[in-house]
mmCIF file of C-alpha atoms and ligand atoms in Angstrom:
data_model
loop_
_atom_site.group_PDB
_atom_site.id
_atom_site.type_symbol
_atom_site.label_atom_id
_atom_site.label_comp_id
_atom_site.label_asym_id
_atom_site.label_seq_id
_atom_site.Cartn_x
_atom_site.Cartn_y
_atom_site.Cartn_z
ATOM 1 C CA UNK A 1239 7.072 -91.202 -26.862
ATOM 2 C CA UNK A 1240 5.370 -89.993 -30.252
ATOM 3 C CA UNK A 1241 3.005 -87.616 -29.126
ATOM 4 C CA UNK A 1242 -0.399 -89.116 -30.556
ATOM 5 C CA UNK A 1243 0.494 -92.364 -28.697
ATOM 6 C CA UNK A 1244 -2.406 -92.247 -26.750
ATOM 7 C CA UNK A 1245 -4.803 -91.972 -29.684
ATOM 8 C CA UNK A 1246 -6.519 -95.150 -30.832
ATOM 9 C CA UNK A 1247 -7.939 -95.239 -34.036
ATOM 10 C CA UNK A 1248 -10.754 -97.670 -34.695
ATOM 11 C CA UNK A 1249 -10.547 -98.736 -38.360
ATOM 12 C CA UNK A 1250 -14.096 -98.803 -38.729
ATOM 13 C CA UNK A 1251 -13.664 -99.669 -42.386
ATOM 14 C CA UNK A 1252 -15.127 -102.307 -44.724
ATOM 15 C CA UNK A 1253 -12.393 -103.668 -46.208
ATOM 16 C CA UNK A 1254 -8.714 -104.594 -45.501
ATOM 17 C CA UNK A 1255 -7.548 -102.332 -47.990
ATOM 18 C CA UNK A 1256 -8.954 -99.508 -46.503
ATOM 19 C CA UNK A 1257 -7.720 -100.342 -43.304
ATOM 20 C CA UNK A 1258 -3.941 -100.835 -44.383
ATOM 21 C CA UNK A 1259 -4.661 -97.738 -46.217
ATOM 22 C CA UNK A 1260 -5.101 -95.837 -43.050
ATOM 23 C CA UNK A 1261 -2.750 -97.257 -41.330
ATOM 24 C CA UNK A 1262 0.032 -96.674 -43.851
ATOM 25 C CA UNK A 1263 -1.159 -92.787 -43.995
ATOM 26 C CA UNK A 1264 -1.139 -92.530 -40.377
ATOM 27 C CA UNK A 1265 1.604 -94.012 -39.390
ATOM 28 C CA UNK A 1266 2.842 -93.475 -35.156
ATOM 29 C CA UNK A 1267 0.837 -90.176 -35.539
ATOM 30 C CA UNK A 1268 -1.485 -92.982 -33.943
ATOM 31 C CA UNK A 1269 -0.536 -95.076 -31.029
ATOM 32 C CA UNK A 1270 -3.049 -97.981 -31.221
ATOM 33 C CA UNK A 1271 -4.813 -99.902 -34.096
ATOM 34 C CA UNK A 1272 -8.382 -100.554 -33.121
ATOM 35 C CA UNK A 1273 -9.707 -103.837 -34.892
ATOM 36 C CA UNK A 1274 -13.281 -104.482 -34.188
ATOM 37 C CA UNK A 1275 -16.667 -106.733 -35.369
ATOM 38 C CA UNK A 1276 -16.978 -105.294 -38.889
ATOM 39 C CA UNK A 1277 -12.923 -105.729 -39.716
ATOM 40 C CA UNK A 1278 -13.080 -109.284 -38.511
ATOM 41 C CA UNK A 1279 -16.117 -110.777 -39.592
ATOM 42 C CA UNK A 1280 -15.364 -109.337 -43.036
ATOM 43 C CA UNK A 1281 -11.450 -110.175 -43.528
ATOM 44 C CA UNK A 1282 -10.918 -112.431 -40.771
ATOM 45 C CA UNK A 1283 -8.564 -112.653 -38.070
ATOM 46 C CA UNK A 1284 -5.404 -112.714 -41.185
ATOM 47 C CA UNK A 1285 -6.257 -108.910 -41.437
ATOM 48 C CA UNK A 1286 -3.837 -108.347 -38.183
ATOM 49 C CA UNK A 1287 -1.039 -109.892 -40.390
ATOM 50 C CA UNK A 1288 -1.895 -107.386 -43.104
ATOM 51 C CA UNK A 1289 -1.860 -104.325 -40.667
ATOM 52 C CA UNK A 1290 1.099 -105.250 -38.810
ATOM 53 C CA UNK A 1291 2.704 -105.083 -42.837
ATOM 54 C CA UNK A 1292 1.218 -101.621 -43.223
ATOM 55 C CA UNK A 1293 2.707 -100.201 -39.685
ATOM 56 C CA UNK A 1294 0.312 -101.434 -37.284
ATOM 57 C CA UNK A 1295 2.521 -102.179 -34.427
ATOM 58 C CA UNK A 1296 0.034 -102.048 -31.337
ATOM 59 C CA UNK A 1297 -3.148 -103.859 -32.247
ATOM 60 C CA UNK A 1298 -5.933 -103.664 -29.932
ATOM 61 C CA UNK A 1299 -8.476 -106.249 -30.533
ATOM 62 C CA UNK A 1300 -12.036 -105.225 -30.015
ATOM 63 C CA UNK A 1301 -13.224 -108.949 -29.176
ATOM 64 C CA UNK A 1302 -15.851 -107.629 -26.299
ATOM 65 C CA UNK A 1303 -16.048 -111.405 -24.741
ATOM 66 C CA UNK A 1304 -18.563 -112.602 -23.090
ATOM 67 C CA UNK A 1305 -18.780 -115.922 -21.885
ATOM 68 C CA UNK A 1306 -18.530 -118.661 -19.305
ATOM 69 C CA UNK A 1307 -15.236 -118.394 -17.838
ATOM 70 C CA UNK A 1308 -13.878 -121.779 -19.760
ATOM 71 C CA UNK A 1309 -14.971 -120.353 -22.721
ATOM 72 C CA UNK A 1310 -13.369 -116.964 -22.542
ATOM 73 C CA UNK A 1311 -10.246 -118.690 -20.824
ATOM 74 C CA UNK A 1312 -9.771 -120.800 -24.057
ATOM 75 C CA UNK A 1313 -10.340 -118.112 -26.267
ATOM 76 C CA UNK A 1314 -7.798 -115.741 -24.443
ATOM 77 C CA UNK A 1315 -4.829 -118.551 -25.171
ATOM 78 C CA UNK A 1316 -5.977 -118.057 -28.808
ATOM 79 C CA UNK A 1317 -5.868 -114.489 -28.495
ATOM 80 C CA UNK A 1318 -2.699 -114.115 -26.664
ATOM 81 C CA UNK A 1319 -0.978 -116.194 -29.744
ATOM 82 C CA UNK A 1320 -2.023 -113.395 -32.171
ATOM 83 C CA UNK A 1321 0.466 -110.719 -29.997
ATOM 84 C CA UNK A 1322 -1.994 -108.023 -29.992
ATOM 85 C CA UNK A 1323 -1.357 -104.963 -27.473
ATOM 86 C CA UNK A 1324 -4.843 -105.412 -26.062
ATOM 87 C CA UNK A 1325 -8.392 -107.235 -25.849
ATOM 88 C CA UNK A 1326 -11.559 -106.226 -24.570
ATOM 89 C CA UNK A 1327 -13.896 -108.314 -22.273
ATOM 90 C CA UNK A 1328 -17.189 -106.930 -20.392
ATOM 91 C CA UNK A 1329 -17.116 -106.645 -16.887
ATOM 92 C CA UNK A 1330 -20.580 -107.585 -17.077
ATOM 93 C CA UNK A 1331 -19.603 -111.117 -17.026
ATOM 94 C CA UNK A 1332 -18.977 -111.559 -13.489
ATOM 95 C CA UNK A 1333 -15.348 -111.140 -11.508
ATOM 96 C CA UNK A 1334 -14.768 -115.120 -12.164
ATOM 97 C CA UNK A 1335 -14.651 -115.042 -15.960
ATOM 98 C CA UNK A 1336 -12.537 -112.023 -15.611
ATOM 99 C CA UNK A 1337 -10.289 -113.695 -13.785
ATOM 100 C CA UNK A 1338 -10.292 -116.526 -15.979
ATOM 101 C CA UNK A 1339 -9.440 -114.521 -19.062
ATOM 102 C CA UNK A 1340 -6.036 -112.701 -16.994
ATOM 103 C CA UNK A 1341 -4.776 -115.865 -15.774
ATOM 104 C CA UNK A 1342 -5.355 -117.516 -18.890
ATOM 105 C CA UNK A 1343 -3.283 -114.561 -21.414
ATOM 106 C CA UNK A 1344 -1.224 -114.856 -18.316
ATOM 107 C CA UNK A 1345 -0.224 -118.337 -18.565
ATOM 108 C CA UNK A 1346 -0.296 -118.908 -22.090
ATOM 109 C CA UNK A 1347 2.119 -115.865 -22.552
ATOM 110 C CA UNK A 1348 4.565 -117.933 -20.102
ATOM 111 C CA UNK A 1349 4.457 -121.011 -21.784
ATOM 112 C CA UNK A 1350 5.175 -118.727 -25.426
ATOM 113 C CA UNK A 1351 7.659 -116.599 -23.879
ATOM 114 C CA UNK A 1352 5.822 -114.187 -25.051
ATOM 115 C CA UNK A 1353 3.861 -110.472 -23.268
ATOM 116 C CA UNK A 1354 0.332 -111.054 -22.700
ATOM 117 C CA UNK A 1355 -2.469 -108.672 -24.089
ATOM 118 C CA UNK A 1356 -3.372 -105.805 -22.117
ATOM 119 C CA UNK A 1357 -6.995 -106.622 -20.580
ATOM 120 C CA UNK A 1358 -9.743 -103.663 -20.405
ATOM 121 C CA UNK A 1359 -13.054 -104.782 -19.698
ATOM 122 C CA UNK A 1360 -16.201 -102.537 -21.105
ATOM 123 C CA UNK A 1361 -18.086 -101.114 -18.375
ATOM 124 C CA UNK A 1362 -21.698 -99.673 -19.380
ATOM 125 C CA UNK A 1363 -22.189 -99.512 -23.250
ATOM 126 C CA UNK A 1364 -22.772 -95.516 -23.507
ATOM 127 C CA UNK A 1365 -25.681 -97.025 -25.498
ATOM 128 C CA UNK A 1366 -27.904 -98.281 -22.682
ATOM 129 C CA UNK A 1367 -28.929 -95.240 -20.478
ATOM 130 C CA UNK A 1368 -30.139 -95.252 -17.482
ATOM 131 C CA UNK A 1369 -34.069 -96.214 -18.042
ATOM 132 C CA UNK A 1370 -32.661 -99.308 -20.124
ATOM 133 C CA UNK A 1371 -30.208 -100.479 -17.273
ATOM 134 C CA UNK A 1372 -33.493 -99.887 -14.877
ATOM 135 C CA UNK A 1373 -36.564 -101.154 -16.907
ATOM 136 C CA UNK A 1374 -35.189 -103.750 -19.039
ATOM 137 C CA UNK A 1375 -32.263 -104.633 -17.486
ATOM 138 C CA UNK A 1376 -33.283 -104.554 -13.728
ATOM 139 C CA UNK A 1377 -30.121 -102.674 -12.283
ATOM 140 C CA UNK A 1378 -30.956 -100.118 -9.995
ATOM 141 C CA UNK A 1379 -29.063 -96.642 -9.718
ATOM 142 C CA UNK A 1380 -27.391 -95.183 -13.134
ATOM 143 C CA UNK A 1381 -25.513 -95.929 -16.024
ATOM 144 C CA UNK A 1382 -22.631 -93.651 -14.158
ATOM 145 C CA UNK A 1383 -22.485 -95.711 -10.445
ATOM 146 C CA UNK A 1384 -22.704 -99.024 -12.119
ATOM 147 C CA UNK A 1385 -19.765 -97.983 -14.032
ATOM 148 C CA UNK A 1386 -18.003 -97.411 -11.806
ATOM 149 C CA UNK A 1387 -19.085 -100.712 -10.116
ATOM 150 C CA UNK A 1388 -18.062 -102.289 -12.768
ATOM 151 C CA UNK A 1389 -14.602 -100.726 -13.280
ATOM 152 C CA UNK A 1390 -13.873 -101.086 -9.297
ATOM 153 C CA UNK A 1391 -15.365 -105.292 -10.245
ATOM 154 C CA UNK A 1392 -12.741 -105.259 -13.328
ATOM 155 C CA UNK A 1393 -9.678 -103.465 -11.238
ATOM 156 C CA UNK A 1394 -10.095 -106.486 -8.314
ATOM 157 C CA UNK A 1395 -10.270 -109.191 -10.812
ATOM 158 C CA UNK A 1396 -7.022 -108.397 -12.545
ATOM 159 C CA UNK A 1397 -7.562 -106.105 -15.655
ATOM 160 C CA UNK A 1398 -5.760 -103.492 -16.905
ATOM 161 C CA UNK A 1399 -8.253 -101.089 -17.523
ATOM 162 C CA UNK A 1400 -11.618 -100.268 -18.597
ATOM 163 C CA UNK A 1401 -13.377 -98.570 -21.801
ATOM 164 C CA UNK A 1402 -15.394 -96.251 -20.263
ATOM 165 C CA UNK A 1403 -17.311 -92.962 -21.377
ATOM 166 C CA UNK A 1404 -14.683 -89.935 -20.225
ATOM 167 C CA UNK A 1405 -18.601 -88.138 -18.425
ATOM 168 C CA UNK A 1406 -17.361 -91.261 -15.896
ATOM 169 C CA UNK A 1407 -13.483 -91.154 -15.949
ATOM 170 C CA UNK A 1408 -12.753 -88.825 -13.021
ATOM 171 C CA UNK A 1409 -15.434 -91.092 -10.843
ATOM 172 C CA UNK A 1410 -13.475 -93.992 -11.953
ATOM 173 C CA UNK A 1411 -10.079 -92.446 -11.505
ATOM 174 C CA UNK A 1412 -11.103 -91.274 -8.061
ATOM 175 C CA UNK A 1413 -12.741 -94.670 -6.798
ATOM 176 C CA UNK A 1414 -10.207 -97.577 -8.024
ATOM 177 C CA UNK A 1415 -7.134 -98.029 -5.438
ATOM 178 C CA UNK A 1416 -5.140 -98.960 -8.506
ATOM 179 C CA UNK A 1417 -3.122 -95.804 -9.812
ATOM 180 C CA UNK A 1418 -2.228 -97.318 -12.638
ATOM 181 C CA UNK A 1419 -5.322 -98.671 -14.055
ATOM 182 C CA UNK A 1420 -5.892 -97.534 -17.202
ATOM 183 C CA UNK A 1421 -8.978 -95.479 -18.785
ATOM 184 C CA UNK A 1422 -9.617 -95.862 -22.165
ATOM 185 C CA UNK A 1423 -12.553 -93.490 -23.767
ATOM 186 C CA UNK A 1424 -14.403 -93.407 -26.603
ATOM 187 C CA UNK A 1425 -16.659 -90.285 -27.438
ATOM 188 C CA UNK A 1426 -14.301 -87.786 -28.054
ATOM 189 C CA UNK A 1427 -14.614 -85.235 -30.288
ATOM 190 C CA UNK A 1428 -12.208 -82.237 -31.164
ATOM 191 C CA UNK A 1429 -13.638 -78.771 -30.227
ATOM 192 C CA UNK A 1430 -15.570 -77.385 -33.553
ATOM 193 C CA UNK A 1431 -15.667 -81.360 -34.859
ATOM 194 C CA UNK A 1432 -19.473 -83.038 -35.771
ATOM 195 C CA UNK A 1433 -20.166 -85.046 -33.035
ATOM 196 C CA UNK A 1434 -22.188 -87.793 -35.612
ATOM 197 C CA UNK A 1435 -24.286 -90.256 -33.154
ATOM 198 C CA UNK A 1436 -22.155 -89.631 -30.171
ATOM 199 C CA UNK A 1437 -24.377 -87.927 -27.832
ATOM 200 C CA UNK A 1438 -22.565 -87.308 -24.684
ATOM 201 C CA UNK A 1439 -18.555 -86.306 -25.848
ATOM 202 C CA UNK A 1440 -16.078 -84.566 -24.492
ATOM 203 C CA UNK A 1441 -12.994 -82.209 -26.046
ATOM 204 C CA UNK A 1442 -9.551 -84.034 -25.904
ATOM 205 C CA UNK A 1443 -8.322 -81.543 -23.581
ATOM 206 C CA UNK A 1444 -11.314 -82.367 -20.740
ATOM 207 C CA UNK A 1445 -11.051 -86.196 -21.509
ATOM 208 C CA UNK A 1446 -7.223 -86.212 -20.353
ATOM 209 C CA UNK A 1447 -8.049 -84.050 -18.094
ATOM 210 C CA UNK A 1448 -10.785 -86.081 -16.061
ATOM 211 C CA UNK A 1449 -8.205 -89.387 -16.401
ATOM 212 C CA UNK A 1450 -8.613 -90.668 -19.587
ATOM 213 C CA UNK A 1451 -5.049 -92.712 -20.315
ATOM 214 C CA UNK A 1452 -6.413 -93.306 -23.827
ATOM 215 C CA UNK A 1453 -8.770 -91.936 -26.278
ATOM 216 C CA UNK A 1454 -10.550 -93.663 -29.285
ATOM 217 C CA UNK A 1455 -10.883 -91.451 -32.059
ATOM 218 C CA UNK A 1456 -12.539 -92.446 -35.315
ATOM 219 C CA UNK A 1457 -14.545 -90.410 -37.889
ATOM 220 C CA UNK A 1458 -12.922 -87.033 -36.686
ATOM 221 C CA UNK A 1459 -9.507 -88.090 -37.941
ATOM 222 C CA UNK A 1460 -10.566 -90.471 -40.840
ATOM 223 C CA UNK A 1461 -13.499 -88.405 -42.127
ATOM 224 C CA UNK A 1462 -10.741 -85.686 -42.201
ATOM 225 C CA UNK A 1463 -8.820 -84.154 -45.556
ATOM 226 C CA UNK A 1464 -5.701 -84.687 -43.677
ATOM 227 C CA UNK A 1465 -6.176 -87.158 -41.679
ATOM 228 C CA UNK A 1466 -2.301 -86.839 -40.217
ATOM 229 C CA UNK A 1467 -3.151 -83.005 -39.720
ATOM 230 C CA UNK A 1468 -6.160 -84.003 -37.284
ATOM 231 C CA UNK A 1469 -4.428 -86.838 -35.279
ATOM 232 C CA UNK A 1470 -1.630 -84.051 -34.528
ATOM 233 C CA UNK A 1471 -3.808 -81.517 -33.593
ATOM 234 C CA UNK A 1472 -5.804 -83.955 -30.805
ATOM 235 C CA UNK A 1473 -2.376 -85.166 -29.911
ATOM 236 C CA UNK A 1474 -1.669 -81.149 -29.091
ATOM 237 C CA UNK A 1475 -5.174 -81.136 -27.623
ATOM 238 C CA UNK A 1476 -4.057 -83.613 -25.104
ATOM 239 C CA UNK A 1477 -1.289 -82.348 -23.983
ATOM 240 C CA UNK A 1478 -3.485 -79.791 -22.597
ATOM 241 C CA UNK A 1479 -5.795 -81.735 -21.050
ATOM 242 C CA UNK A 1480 -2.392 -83.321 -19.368
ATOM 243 C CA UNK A 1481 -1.579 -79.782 -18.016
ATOM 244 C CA UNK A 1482 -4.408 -78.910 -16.633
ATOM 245 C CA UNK A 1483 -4.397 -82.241 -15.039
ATOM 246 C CA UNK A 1484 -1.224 -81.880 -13.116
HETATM 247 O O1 C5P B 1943 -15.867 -92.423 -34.951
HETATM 248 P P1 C5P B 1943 -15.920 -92.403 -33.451
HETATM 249 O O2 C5P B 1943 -14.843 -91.524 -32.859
HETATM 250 O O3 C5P B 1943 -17.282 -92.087 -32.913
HETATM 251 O O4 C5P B 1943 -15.565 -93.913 -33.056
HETATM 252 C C1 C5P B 1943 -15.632 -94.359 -31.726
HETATM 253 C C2 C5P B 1943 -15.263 -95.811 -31.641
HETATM 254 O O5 C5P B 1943 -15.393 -96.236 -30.296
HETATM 255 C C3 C5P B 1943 -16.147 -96.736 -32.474
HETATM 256 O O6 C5P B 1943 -15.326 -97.846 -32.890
HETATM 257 C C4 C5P B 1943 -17.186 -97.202 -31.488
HETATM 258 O O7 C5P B 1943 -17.708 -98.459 -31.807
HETATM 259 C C5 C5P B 1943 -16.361 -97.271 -30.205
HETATM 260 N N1 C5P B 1943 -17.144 -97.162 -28.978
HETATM 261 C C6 C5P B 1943 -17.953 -96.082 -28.689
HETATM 262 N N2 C5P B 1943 -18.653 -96.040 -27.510
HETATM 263 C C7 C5P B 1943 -18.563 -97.053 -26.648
HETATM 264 C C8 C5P B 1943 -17.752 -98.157 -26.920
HETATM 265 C C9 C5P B 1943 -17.039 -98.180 -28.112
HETATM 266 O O8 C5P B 1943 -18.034 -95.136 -29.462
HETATM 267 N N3 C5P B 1943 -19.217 -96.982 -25.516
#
């Protein structure tokens, strides 16, 4: 296994060019492709074709659905046709729509022949803090419990995992039965990086080592003059986060 492996890059990029241009710099230095609102609604869904040409082998598509269950069931048998490594749903939507979306990638991946997307459902947005979820959204306690709600709501339904702030990995880690449910998190920032608008990050070292699986990486690696140099050196950051962790 390459090292960065467990590095996702969002290609948070305007154009398709830019994106394959990343990509084809980066290489496996990078485990996972992250293809989000901006990507799609600009290029369209085609653009996977064009970064699975560059190198993009494992696609994760940042489709945050959000639906009634039919809906999101009919759009995961779309979604399971494009062979993407993984989709993203929010747990807000309730345990049945969950379970609609798994057992529809499920079955349309049996009919195809073909391995289903990975599932992770988005707990809290690290946005909405803990007066929003109280005053304007009416959930009691904070941002942190009803993540962890919400990943325990996700784990029972079927997914594979949840996006989740690493501040709330270890609660996560320590309150789903599943050990192999997976934590991806965003907000991670290199020691000595700019932080940007991420408020609450962690080092790649005490992500891993609070149970992050995966991390999301953006502006510290493409912002970077060597963009390959800084996707190794989080990659060696990891690894020890991953001792510590043992
Ligand atoms: O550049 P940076 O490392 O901040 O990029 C983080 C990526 O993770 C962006 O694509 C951002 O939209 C996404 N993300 C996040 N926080 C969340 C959910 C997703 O930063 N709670």
């Amino acid at each position: 296994m390459q090292p960065g492996s467990r590095i996702i890059l969002p290609l948070d990029l305007p154009t398709v060019d830019q994106a394959c241009n990343a990509v084809s710099t980066l290489g496996d230095n990078v485990g996972v492709y992250k293809v989000g609102f901006e990507l799609l609604y600009s290029a369209g869904i085609r653009a996977l074709d064009e970064l699975r040409s560059s190198g993009a082998d494992r696609i994760f598509l940042d489709a945050k659905l959000h639906d009634i269950p039919n809906t999101v069931a009919a759009a995961m048998r779309a979604i399971t046709r494009l062979h993407v490594w993984c989709v993203t749903v929010h747990a807000s939507g309730g345990k049945a729509m969950l379970e609609a979306a798994r057992e529809a990638a499920e079955q349309e991946a049996n009919l195809h022949q073909i391995t289903r997307p990975k599932l992770f459902a988005v707990t809290v947005l690290t946005s909405i803090s803990d007066t929003v979820l109280n005053n304007e959204l009416l959930v009691e306690g904070t941002a942190k419990t009803h993540a962890v709600h919400l990943a325990m709501l996700a784990a029972s339904a079927g997914c594979d995992g949840v996006i989740a702030s690493p501040h709330e990995a270890r609660a996560i880690r320590n309150a789903v039965p599943q050990p192999d449910f997976l934590i991806v998190t965003p907000g991670v920032r290199p020691a000595n990086a700019l932080h940007g608008d991420q408020a609450r990050v962690m080092t790649p070292a005490e992500a891993v080592a609070a149970g992050s699986d995966y991390l999301v990486v953006g502006r510290p690696i493409l912002g970077a003059d060597d963009p390959v140099a800084a996707a190794q050196a989080i990659a060696a950051e990891m690894v020890t986060g991953c001792h510590s962790h043992s």
